[in-house]
Short mmCIF file of C-alpha atoms in Angstrom, two decimals:
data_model
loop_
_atom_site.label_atom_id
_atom_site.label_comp_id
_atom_site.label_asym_id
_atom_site.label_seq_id
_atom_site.Cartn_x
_atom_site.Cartn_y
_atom_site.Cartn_z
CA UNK A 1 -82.24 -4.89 -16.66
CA UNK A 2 -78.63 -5.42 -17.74
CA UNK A 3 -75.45 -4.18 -16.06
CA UNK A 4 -71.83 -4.04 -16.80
CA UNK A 5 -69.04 -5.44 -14.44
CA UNK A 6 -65.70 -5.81 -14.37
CA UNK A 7 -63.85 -9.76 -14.83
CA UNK A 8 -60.45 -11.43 -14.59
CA UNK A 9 -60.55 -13.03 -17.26
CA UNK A 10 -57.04 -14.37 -17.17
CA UNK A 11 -54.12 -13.78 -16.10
CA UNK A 12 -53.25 -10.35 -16.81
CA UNK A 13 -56.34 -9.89 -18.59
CA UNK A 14 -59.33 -7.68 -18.27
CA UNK A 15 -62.53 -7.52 -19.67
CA UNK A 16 -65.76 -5.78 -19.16
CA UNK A 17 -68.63 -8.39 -19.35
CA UNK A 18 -72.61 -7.81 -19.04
CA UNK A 19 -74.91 -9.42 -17.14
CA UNK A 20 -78.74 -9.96 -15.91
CA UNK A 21 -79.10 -7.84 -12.89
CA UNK A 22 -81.41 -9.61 -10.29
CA UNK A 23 -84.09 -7.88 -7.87
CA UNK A 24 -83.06 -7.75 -4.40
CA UNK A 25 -84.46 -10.38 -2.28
CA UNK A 26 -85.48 -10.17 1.32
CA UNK A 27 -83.82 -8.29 3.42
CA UNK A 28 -81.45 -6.67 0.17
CA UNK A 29 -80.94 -3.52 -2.02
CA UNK A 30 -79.86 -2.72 -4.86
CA UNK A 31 -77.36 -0.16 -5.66
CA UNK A 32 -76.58 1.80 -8.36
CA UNK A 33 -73.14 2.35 -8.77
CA UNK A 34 -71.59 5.82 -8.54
CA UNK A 35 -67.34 4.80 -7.84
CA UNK A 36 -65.66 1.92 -7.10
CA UNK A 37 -61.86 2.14 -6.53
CA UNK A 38 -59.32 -0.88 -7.20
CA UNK A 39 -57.40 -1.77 -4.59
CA UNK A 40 -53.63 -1.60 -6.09
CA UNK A 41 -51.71 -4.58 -3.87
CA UNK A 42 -54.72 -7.28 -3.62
CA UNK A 43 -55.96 -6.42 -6.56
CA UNK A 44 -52.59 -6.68 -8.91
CA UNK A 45 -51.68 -10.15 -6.97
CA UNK A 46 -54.95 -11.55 -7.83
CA UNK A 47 -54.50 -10.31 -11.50
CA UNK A 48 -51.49 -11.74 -11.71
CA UNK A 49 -51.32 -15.20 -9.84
CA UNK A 50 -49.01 -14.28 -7.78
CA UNK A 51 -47.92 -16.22 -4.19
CA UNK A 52 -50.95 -16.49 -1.40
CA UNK A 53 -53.61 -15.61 -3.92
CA UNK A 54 -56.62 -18.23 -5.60
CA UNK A 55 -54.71 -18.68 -9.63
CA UNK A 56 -58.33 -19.10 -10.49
CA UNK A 57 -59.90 -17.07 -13.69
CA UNK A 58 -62.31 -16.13 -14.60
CA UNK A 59 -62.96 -14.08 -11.30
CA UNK A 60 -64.64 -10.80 -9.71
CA UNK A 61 -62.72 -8.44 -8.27
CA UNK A 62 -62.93 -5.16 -6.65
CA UNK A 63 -64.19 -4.33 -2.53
CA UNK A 64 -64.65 -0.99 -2.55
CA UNK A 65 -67.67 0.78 -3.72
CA UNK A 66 -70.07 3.46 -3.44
CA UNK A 67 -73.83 4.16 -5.07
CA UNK A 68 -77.31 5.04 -4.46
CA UNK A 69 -79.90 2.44 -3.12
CA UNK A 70 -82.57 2.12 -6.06
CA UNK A 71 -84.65 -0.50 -4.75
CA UNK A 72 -85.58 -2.27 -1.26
CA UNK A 73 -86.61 -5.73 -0.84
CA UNK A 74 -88.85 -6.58 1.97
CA UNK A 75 -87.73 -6.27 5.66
CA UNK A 76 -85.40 -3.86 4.71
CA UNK A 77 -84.79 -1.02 7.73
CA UNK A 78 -82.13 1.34 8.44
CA UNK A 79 -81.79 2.15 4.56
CA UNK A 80 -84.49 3.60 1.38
CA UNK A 81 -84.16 4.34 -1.95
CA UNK A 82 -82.02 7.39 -2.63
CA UNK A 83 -79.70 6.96 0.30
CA UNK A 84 -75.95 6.33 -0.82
CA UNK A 85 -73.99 3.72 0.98
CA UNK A 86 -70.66 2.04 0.73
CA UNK A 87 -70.30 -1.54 0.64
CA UNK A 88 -67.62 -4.09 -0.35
CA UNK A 89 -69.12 -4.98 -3.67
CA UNK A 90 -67.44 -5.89 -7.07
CA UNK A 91 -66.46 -3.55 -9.85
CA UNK A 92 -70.10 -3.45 -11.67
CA UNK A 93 -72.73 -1.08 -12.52
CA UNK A 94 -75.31 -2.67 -10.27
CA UNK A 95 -75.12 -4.90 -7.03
CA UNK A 96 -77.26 -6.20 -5.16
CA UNK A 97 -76.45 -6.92 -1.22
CA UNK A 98 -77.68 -7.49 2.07
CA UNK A 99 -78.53 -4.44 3.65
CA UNK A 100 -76.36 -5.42 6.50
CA UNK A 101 -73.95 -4.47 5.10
CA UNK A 102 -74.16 -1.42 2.94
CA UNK A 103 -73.30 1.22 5.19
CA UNK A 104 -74.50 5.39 4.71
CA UNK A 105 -72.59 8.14 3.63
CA UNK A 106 -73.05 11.09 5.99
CA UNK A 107 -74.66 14.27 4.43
CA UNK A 108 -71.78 16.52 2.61
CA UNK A 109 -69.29 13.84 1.76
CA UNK A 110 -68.41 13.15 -1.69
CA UNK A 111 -68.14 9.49 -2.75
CA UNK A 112 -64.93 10.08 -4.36
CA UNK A 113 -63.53 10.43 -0.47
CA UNK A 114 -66.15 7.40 0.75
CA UNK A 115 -65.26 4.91 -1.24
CA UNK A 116 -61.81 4.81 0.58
CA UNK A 117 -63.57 3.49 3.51
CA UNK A 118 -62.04 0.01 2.96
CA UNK A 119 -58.38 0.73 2.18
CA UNK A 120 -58.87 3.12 5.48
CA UNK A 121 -60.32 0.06 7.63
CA UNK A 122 -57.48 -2.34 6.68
CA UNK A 123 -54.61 0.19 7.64
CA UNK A 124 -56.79 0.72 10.85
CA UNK A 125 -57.24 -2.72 12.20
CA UNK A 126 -53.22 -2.70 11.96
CA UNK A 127 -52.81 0.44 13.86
CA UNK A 128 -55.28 -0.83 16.49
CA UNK A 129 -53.49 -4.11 16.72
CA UNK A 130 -50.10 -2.51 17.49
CA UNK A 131 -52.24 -0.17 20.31
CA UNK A 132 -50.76 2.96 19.37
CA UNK A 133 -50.45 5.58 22.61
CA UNK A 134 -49.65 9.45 22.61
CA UNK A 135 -45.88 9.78 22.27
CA UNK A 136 -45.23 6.68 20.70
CA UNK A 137 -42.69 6.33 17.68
CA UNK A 138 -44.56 4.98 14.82
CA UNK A 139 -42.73 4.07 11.39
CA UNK A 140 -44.54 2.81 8.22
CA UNK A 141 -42.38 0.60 5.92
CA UNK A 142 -44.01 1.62 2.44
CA UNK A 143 -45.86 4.29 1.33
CA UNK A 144 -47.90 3.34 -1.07
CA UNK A 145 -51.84 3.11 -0.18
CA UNK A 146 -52.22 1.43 2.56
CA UNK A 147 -49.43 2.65 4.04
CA UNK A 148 -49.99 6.30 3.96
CA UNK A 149 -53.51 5.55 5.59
CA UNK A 150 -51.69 3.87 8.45
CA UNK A 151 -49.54 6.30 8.82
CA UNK A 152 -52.14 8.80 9.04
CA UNK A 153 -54.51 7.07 11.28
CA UNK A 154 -51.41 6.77 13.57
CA UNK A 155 -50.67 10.05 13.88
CA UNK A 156 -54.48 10.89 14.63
CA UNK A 157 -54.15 7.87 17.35
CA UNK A 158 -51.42 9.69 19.06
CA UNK A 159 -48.02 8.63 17.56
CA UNK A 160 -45.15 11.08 17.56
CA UNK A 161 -43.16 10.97 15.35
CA UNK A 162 -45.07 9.50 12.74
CA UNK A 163 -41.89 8.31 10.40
CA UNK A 164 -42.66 7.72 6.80
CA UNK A 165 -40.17 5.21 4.90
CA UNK A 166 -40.60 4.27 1.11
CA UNK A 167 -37.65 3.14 -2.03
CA UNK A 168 -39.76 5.82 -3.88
CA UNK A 169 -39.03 10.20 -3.64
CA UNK A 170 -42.45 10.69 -5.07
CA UNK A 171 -44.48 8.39 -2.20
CA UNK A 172 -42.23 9.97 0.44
CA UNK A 173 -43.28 13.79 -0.68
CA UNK A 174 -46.52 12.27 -0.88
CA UNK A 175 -46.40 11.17 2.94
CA UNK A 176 -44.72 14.35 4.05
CA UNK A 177 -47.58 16.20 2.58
CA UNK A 178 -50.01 14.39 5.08
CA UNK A 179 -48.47 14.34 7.94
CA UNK A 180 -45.26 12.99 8.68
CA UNK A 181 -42.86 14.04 10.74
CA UNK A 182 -39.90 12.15 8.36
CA UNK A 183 -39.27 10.27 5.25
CA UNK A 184 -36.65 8.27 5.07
CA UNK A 185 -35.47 6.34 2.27
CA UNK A 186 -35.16 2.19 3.05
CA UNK A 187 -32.13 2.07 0.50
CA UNK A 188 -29.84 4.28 2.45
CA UNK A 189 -27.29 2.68 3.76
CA UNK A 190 -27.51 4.60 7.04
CA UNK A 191 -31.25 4.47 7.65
CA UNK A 192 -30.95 2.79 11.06
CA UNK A 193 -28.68 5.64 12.32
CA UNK A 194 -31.76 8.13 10.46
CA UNK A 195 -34.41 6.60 12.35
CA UNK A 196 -32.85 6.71 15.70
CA UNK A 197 -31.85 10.43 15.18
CA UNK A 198 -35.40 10.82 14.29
CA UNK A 199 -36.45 8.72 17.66
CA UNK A 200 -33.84 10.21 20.42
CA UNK A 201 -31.13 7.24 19.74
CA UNK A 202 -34.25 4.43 20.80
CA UNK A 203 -36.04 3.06 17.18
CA UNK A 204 -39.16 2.86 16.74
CA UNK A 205 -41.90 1.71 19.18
CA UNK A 206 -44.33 0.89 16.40
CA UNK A 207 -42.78 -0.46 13.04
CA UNK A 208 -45.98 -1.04 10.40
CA UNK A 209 -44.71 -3.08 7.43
CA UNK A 210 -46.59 -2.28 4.52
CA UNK A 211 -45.00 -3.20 1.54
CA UNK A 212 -46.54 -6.69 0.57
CA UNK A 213 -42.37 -7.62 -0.36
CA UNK A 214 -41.35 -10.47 1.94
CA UNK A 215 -37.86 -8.97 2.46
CA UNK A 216 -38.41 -5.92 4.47
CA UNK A 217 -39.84 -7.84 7.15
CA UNK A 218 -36.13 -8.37 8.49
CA UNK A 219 -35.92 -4.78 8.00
CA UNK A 220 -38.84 -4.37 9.99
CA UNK A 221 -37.67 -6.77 12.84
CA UNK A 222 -33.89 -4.89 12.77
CA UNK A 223 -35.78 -1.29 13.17
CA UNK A 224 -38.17 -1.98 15.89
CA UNK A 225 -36.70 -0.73 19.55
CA UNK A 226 -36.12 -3.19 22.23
CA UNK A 227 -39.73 -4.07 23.28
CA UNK A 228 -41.42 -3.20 20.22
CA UNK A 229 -44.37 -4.27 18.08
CA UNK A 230 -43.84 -4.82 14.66
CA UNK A 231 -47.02 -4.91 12.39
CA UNK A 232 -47.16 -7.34 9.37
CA UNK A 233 -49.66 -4.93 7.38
CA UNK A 234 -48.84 -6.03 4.01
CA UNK A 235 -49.78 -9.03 2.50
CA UNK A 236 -46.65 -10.27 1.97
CA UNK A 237 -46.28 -11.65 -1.72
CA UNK A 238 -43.95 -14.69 -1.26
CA UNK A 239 -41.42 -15.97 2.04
CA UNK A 240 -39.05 -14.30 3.95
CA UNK A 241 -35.83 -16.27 4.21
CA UNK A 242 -33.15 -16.44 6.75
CA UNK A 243 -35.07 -14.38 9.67
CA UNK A 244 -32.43 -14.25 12.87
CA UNK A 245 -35.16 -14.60 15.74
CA UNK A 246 -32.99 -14.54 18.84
CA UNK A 247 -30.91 -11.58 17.48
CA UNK A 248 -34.02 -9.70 16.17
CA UNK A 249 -37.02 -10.41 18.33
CA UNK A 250 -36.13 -13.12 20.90
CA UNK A 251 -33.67 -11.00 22.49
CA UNK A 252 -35.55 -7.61 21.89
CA UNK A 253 -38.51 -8.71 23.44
CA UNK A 254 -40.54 -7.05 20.22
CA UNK A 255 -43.92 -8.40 20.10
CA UNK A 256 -45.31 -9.08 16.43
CA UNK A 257 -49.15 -8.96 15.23
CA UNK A 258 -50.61 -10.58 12.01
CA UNK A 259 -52.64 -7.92 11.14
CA UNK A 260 -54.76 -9.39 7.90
CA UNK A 261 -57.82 -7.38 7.60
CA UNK A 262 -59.95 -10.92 7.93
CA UNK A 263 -58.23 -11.78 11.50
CA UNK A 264 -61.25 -9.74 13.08
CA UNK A 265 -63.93 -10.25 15.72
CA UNK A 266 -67.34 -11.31 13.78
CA UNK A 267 -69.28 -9.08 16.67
CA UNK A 268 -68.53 -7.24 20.01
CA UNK A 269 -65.37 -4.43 19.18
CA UNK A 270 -62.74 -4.35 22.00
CA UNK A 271 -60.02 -2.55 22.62
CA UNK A 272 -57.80 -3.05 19.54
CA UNK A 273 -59.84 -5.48 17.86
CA UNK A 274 -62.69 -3.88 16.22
CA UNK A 275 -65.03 -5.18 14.20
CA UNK A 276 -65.55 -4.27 10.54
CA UNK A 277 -68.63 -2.66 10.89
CA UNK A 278 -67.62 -0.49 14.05
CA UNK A 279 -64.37 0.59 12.13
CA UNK A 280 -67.02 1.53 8.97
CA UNK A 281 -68.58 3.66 10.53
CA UNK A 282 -66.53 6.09 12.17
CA UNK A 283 -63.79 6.30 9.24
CA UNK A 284 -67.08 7.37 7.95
CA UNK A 285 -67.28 10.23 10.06
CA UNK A 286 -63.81 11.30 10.27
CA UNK A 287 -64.13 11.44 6.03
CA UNK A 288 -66.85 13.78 6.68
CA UNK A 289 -65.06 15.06 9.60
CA UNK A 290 -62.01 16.08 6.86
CA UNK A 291 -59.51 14.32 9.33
CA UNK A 292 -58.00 12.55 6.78
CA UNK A 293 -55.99 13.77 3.39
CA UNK A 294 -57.70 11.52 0.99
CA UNK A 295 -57.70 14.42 -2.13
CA UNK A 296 -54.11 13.90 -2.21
CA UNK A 297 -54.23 10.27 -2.53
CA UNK A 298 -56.51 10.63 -5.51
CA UNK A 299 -53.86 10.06 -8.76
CA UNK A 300 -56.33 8.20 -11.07
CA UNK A 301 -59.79 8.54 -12.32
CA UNK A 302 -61.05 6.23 -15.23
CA UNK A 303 -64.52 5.67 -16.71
CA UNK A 304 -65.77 2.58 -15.97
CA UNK A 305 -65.48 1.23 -19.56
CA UNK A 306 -62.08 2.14 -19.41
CA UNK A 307 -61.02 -0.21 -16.76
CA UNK A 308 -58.68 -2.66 -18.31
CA UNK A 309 -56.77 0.77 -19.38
CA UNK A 310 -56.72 1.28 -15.41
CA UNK A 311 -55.70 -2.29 -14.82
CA UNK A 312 -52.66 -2.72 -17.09
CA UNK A 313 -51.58 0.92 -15.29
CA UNK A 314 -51.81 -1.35 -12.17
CA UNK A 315 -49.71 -3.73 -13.80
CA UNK A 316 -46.58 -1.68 -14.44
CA UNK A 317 -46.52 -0.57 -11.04
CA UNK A 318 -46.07 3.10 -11.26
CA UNK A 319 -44.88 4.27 -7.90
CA UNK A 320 -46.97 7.30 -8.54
CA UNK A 321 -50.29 5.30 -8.93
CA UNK A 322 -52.53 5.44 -5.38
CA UNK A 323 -55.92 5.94 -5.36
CA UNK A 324 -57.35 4.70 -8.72
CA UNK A 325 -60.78 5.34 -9.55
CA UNK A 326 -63.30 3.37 -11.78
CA UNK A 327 -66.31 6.41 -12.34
CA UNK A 328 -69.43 4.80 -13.06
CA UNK A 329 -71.46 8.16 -13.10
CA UNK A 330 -69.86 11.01 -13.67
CA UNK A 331 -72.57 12.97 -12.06
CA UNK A 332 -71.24 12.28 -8.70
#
C-alpha cells in the first residue's frame, strides 16, 4: 500500500511525495489519516532556514495529527481498529507509531477541534511554568496561535485580567472574542500606562511572550510588575540585543522561565511541570468539555494535495492565518 506525505524539499519549497507504507510492528498501529494541522511559527522557521532551526532539506514536517487506527500489531492494548487518536505524526496519509503514544479522542469530538491538542499542550506547559493563581494579572505578548491558547488556558487557570497584546487589529478582535479582558496594541506609544490602568497602576504578574521576535522580550521584561514571571513562550527566531538586567529584572526581582515545549519531565507530572502525556489527555477532555474556543481559531482548511498552496500562505505571513488545516478525508 502506498501513501502520500508531505516534504521540505527546499527551502521554501513544498512537495507532496509518495511512499511504501509499512505494517506496524510490535507494539504499533497504523493510522489512517483524517487532519493534520501545520503549525504556523515552527513550521514556517523550518521552511525557511531561519535562526535555531536544522537548514537541512529534504525534511518531514508537521506534529499534529488525527486518524483512525486501521491495523494493530501484536501486544498492542489500550487501542483497536476503528478508534481515532491523535498523535504527533508527520503530514501523510498513513503513519505508523507506537501505540504509546497515539492518544483517543473522546466520543462526540470532532477531529477538526482534536487535532489542536499539540498547539494547546505547548501554550500549557508555559502557563503551568509561570504557576498561574486566581486573581493574577496575566498578559500574552502576541496573539497569533499559540498565544491565544495561552491566553485562554490562563484565564481557565484563574488569571484576571487576562490582557491580550498583538501589532495586529484583526488577532486582537480575535482574542477579545475568546476571552480577554483587553487588547492592547504593542505599538502604542503609551501601552505601559494601558496595561497598568488595566492592572490597578501594578503591571502584570504574568507576562507570556509569544511572538517568536527576539525584540519584545525587553518589552516583556519592561511590562512585568516588580516580582513577576515573565514566560519565554515563543521560540524566539534570532538574539535579543542590549537587555538592561539590573534595571529590568535584577532590580524587579521578576523571575523568568524557558518554557520550550521539550524542557519537560519524561514521567511523573508535578505541580507545574507536567508531562506530555498527562497534559494530552485532559486538553482532551476540556475539547470535548467545549472549554476552549477552538472554532474561532479555525481560518484555513486545505485538501491535503493542496498543501504547498497552504504552505506558501504560511509564507507571507498573513496576520489573519491561525489554525490551518491539511483535510485528508473529507468525511470527517
Amino acid at each position: 500500500m502506498k501513501g502520500k506525505f508531505v516534504q521540505l524539499q527546499d527551502r521554501g519549497k513544498v512537495v507532496i511525495e509518495e511512499e511504501e507504507v509499512r505494517k506496524p510492528g510490535s507494539g504499533e498501529v497504523l493510522i489512517k489519516t483524517e487532519v493534520t494541522m501545520i503549525s504556523p511559527g515552527t513550521e514556517r522557521a523550518f521552511l525557511l532556514g531561519l535562526p535555531n532551526t536544522s537548514g537541512e532539506y529534504p525534511a518531514r514536517s508537521g506534529y499534529n495529527h488525527v486518524g483512525e487506527v486501521i491495523e494493530a500489531g501484536e501486544g498492542v492494548t489500550g487501542l483497536k481498529v476503528g478508534d481515532r487518536v491523535v498523535s504527533s505524526a508527520n503530514h501523510a496519509e498513513y503513519v505508523v507509531r507506537n501505540a504509546s503514544g497515539a492518544f483517543p479522542v473522546p466520543s462526540g469530538l470532532s477531529s477538526r477541534k482534536a487535532v489542536f491538542f499539540q498547539m494547546l499542550a505547548i501554550a500549557l506547559q508555559g502557563v503551568r511554568k509561570a504557576k498561574v493563581e486566581l486573581g493574577d494579572s496575566v498578559l500574552v505578548i502576541g496573539q497569533g496561535l499559540v498565544g491565544n491558547l495561552a491566553l485562554q488556558l490562563s484565564r481557565l487557570s484563574g488569571g484576571f485580567p487576562v490582557i491580550a497584546m498583538d501589532t495586529e487589529t484583526s488577532r486582537l478582535e480575535l482574542s477579545m472574542n475568546c476571552g480577554a479582558d483587553h487588547g492592547l496594541d504593542s505599538t502604542d506609544d503609551n501601552c505601559e500606562e494601558a496595561l497598568k490602568d488595566c492592572t490597578g497602576g501594578r503591571g502584570a504578574s504574568v507576562v507570556i511572550e509569544a511572538t517568536g521576535h527576539p525584540e519584545p522580550i525587553n518589552l516583556a521584561f519592561q511590562l512585568a510588575s516588580r516580582f513577576g514571571r515573565v514566560v519565554i513562550l515563543a521560540s524566539t527566531r534570532g538574539e535579543t540585543k542590549n537587555v538592561n538586567f539590573y534595571r529590568d529584572v535584577h532590580k524587579k526581582g521578576i523571575t523568568i522561565y524557558g518554557a520550550h515545549n521539550s524542557a519537560r519531565p519524561k514521567s511523573d507530572s508535578t505541580v507545574g511541570f507536567w508531562t506530555s502525556d498527562d497534559d494530552f489527555r485532559v486538553l482532551l477532555e476540556l475539547l470535548a468539555a467545549d472549554r476552549l474556543m477552538i472554532d474561532p481559531l479555525i481560518s484555513h482548511e486545505f485538501d491535503a494535495e493542496d498543501a504547498p498552496e497552504a504552505y506558501q500562505l504560511l509564507m507571507q505571513w498573513d496576520p489573519r492565518l491561525m489554525g490551518s488545516l491539511l483535510i485528508w478525508n473529507r468525511e470527517v
